[in-house]
């Protein structure tokens, strides 16, 4: 027993072996319990916390735990284990530097997670998250240096003057970088969306740090700067759930009134019988100088242009067939024909009452 006691109190690297054993147990228990708790909380978050305002706070706390890095847990285990140990000044200083850096790195990760939830990104991974995380890491590094009694104020002041000149030189690049960050957070469009931007139209293929690439309908690749994209008015057809279609039917004035009254009902029947089409209205809206104009509106329950084109073709063919049956006459795109009817000749009379032929 005395031998064990002697071994327990044997001094090694400035500490007794018993202290080293206790520190090792604390480290192993901490580094085992923390990852298990992290995985359990993450699994419960995905299973029990729906994406709603009622669970926003709990989901935020669970997300912070889930985004705790293994390096930070390792540092926490080392810090707990080393509290009762004594180290030489150089080792103690190095350990303190490592732990401070790990702490502020984890603070940056937690801040990034909180920002993503505040912006409503939830569990989705934004394309620009790594760039935002890089900025958070830089701020965390500066705070860590300040916490280690390294004054970064003069360094930042000296870099500020050169930074102004550099910013002026790379102003366009920086604006594109900030625009890419805005696109990543706001998500006005995504890869695979079909956009119409001014005179360009095509499908988004890649959203980069400086530019966005889209494939036009003609096949060529169009490269647009991110800052130019945000300044443009774009139409995103990729997020369209249904397509509104409007067309006009020009009917001749000589069409009987009964046939004109049957047009809205006939058009309604045709559209309702067409797949992927939903009827909205059909009215005789205008009596133009050359034709009676019916306006037809319906919806295609698909964003695919080919589905719309197929539906419109089917509707046009069936309208031609039905109008022929009803006796509805389409107006020609030309001058309206004028029919001249010969009047019966009335014999003229002279002063004596006699009829004259001329």
PDB file of C-alpha atoms in Angstrom, residues 16 29 44 48 63 107 116-117 134 136 138 140-141 156 174 187 197 210 236 246 268 294 326 330 337 344-345:
ATOM      1  CA  UNK A  16       2.121  14.335  -8.877  1.00  0.00           C
ATOM      2  CA  UNK A  29     -15.067  11.926 -19.333  1.00  0.00           C
ATOM      3  CA  UNK A  44     -33.857  15.657 -31.073  1.00  0.00           C
ATOM      4  CA  UNK A  48     -39.090  17.323 -32.537  1.00  0.00           C
ATOM      5  CA  UNK A  63     -28.586  24.717 -33.330  1.00  0.00           C
ATOM      6  CA  UNK A 107     -17.851  32.206 -30.662  1.00  0.00           C
ATOM      7  CA  UNK A 116     -28.501  32.466 -40.166  1.00  0.00           C
ATOM      8  CA  UNK A 117     -31.484  31.832 -37.923  1.00  0.00           C
ATOM      9  CA  UNK A 134     -14.580  33.704 -43.058  1.00  0.00           C
ATOM     10  CA  UNK A 136     -16.648  36.043 -38.641  1.00  0.00           C
ATOM     11  CA  UNK A 138     -11.390  37.346 -38.957  1.00  0.00           C
ATOM     12  CA  UNK A 140     -12.817  36.450 -33.838  1.00  0.00           C
ATOM     13  CA  UNK A 141      -9.070  36.411 -34.553  1.00  0.00           C
ATOM     14  CA  UNK A 156      -5.584  48.476 -37.806  1.00  0.00           C
ATOM     15  CA  UNK A 174     -15.494  44.359 -53.643  1.00  0.00           C
ATOM     16  CA  UNK A 187     -31.739  34.242 -52.400  1.00  0.00           C
ATOM     17  CA  UNK A 197     -32.709  40.041 -67.209  1.00  0.00           C
ATOM     18  CA  UNK A 210     -17.716  37.640 -58.482  1.00  0.00           C
ATOM     19  CA  UNK A 236     -37.679  34.715 -62.180  1.00  0.00           C
ATOM     20  CA  UNK A 246     -54.371  35.900 -72.495  1.00  0.00           C
ATOM     21  CA  UNK A 268     -65.108  27.767 -71.563  1.00  0.00           C
ATOM     22  CA  UNK A 294     -63.389  38.685 -77.435  1.00  0.00           C
ATOM     23  CA  UNK A 326     -71.570  27.672 -84.653  1.00  0.00           C
ATOM     24  CA  UNK A 330     -63.399  35.387 -88.025  1.00  0.00           C
ATOM     25  CA  UNK A 337     -65.451  44.590 -97.769  1.00  0.00           C
ATOM     26  CA  UNK A 344     -84.326  49.736-108.918  1.00  0.00           C
ATOM     27  CA  UNK A 345     -84.602  52.361-111.642  1.00  0.00           C
TER      28      UNK A 345
END
